[in-house]
Coordinates of N, CA and C in Angstrom, one line a residue:
X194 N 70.5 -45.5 -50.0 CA 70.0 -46.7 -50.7 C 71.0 -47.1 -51.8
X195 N 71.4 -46.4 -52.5 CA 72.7 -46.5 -53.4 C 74.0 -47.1 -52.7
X196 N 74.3 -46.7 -51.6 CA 75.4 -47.7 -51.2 C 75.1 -49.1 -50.4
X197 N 73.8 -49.1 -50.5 CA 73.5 -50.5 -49.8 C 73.2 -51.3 -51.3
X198 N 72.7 -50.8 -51.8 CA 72.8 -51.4 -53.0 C 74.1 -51.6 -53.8
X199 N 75.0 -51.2 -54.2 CA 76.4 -51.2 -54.6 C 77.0 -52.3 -53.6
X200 N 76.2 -52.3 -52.2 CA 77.4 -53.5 -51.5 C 76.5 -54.6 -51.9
X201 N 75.2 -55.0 -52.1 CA 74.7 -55.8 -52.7 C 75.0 -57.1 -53.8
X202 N 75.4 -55.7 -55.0 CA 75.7 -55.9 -55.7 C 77.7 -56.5 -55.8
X203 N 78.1 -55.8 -55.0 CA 79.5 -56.6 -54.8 C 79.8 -57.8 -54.3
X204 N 78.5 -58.1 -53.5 CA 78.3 -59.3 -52.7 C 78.0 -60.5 -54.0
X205 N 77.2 -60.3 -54.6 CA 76.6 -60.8 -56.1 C 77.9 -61.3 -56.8
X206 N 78.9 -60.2 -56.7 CA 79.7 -60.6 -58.3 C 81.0 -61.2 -57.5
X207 N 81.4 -61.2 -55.7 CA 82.3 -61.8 -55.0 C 81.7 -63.4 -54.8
X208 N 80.2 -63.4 -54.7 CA 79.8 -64.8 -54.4 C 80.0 -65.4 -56.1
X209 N 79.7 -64.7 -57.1 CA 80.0 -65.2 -58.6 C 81.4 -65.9 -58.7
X210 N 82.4 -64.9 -59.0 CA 83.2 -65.4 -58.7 C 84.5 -65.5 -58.2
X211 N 83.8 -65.9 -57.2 CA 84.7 -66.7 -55.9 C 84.4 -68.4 -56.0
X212 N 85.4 -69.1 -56.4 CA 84.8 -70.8 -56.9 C 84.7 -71.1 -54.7
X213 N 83.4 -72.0 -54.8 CA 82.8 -73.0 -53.9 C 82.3 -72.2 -52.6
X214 N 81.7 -72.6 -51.9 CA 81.3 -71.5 -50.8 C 81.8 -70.4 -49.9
X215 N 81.3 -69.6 -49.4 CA 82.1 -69.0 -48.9 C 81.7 -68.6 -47.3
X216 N 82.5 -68.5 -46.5 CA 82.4 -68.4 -45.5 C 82.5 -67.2 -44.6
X217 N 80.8 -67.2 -44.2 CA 79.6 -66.0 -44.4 C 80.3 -66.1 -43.1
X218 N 80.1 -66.5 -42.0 CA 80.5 -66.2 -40.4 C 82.0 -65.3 -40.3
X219 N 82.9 -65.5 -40.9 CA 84.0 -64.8 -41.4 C 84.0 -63.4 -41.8
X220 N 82.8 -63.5 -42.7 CA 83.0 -62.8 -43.6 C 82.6 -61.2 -42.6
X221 N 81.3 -62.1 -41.7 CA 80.0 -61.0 -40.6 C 81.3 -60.7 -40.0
X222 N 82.1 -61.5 -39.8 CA 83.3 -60.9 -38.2 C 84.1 -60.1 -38.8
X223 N 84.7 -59.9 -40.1 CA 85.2 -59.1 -40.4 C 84.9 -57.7 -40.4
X224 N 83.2 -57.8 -41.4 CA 82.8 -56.7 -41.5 C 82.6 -56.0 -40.0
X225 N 82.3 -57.0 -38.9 CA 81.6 -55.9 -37.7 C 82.9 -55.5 -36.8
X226 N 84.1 -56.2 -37.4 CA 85.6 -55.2 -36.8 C 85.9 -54.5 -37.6
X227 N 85.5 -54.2 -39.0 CA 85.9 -53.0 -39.4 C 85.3 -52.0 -38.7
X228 N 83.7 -52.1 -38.9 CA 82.9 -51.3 -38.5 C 83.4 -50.5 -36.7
X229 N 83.5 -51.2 -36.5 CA 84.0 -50.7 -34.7 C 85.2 -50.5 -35.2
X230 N 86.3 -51.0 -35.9 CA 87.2 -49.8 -36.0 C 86.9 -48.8 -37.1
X231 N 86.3 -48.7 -37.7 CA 86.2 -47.0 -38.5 C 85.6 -46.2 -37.3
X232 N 84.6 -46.6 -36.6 CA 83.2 -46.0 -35.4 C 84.6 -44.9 -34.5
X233 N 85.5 -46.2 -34.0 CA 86.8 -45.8 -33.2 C 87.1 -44.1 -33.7
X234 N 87.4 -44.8 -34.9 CA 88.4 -43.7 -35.8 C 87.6 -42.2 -36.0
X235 N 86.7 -42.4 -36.4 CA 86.1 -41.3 -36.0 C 85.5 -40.4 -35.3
X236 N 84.6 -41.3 -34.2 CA 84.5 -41.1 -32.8 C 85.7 -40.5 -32.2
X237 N 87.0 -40.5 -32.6 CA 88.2 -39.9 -32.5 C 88.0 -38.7 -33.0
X238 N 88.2 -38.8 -34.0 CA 88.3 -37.8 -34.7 C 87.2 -36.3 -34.4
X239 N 86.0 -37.2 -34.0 CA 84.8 -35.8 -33.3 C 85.6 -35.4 -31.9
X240 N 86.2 -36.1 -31.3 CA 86.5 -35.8 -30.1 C 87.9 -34.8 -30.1
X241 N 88.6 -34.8 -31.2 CA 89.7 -34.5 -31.5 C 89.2 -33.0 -32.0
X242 N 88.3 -32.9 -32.9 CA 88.0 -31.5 -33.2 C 87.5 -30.3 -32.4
X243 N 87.6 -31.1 -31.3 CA 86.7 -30.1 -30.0 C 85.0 -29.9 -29.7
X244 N 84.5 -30.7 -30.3 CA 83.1 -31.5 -29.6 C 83.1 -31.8 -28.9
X245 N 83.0 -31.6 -27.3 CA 83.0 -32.3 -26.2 C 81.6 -32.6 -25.3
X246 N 80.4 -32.6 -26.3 CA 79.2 -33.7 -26.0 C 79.7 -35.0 -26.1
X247 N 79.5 -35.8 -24.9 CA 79.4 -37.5 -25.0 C 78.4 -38.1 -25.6
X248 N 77.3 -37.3 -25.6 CA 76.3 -38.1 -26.7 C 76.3 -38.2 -27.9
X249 N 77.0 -37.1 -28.4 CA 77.4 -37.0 -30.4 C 78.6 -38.0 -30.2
X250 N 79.6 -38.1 -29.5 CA 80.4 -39.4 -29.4 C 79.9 -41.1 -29.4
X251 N 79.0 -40.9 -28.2 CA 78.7 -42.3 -28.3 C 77.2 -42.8 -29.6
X252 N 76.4 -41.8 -29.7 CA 75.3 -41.8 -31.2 C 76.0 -42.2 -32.3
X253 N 77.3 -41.3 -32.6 CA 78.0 -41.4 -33.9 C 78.6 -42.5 -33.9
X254 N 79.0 -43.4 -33.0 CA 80.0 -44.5 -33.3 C 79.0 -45.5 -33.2
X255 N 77.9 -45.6 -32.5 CA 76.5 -46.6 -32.7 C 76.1 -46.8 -34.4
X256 N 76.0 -45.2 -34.5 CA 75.3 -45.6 -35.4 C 76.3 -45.7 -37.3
X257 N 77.4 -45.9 -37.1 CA 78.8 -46.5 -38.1 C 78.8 -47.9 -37.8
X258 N 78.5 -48.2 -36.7 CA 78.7 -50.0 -36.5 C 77.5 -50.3 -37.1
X259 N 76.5 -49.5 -36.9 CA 75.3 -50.4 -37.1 C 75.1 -49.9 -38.8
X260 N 75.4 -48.8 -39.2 CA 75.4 -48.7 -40.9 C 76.4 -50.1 -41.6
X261 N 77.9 -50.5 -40.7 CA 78.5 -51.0 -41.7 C 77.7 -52.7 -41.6
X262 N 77.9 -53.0 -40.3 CA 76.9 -53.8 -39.9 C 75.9 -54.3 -41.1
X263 N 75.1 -53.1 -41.4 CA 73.9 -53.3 -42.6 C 74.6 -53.6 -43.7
X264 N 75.6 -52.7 -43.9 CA 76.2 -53.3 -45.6 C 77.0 -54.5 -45.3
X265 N 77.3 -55.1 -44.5 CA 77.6 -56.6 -44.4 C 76.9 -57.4 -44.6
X266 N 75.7 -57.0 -44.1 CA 74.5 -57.8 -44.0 C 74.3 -58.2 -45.7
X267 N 74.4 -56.7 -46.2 CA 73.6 -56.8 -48.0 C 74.8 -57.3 -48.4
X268 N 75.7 -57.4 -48.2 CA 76.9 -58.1 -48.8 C 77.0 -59.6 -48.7
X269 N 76.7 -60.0 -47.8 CA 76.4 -61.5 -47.4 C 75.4 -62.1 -48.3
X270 N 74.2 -61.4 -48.4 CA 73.4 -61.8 -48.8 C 73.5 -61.3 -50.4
X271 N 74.6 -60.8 -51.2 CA 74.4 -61.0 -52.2 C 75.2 -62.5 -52.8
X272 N 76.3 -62.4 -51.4 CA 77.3 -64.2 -52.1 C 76.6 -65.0 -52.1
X273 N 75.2 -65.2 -51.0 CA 74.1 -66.4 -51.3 C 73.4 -65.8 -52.8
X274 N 73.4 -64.7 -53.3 CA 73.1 -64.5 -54.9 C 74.1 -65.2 -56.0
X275 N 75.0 -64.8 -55.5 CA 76.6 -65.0 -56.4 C 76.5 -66.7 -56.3
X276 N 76.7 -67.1 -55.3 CA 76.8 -68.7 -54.8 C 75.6 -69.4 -55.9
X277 N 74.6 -68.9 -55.7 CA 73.4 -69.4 -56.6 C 73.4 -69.3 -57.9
X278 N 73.8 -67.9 -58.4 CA 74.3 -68.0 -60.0 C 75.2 -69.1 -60.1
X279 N 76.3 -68.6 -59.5 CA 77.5 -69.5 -60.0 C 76.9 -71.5 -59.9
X280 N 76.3 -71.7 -59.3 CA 75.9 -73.1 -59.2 C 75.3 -73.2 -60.3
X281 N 74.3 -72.4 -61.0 CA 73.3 -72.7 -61.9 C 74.2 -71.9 -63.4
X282 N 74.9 -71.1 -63.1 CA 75.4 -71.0 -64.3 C 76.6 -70.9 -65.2
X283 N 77.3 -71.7 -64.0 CA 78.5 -72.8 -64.8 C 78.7 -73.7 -64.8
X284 N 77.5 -74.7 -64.6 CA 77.5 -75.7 -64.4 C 77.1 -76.0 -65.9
X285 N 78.3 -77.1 -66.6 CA 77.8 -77.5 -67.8 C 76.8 -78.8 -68.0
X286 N 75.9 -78.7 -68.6 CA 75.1 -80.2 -68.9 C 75.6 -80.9 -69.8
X287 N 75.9 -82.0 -69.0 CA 76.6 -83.1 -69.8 C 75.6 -84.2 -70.6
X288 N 75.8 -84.1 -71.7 CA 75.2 -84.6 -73.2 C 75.3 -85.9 -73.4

């Protein structure tokens, strides 16, 4: 819960400030090619240690795409936070 919240929160202070929109579709493709490459890398790495169940191979790299996956998700959704501050609160009223 703490790291989904920390990406949350990152999302928050990159949509702050980062000046004018930002572009979430980008942002999803990045995170879900990281995610499949770290899943890779590790999924390697099990297979490399001498575990030779295919199911702990294919479970464990499912379930890294689908964890990073989620913190992209809370990441995204803090720049629609960030995006919303920053609209409302640098915007000066003109007198």
């Amino acid at each position: 819960m703490a790291v989904e919240l920390l990406s949350l929160i990152a999302g928050i202070i990159y949509g702050y400030l980062k000046t004018g929109k930002e572009d979430r579709t980008l942002l999803f493709k990045r995170g879900f090619l990281l995610g499949i490459a770290v899943a890779v890398i590790i999924a390697g790495l099990v297979l490399i240690s001498g575990i030779s169940s295919m199911l702990i191979f294919v479970s464990s790299s499912i379930m890294i795409v689908l964890s990073i996956v989620l913190l992209t998700v809370m990441f995204i959704a803090g720049t629609f936070i960030g995006d919303w501050l920053e609209a409302n609160l640098k915007s000066s009223p003109k007198v």
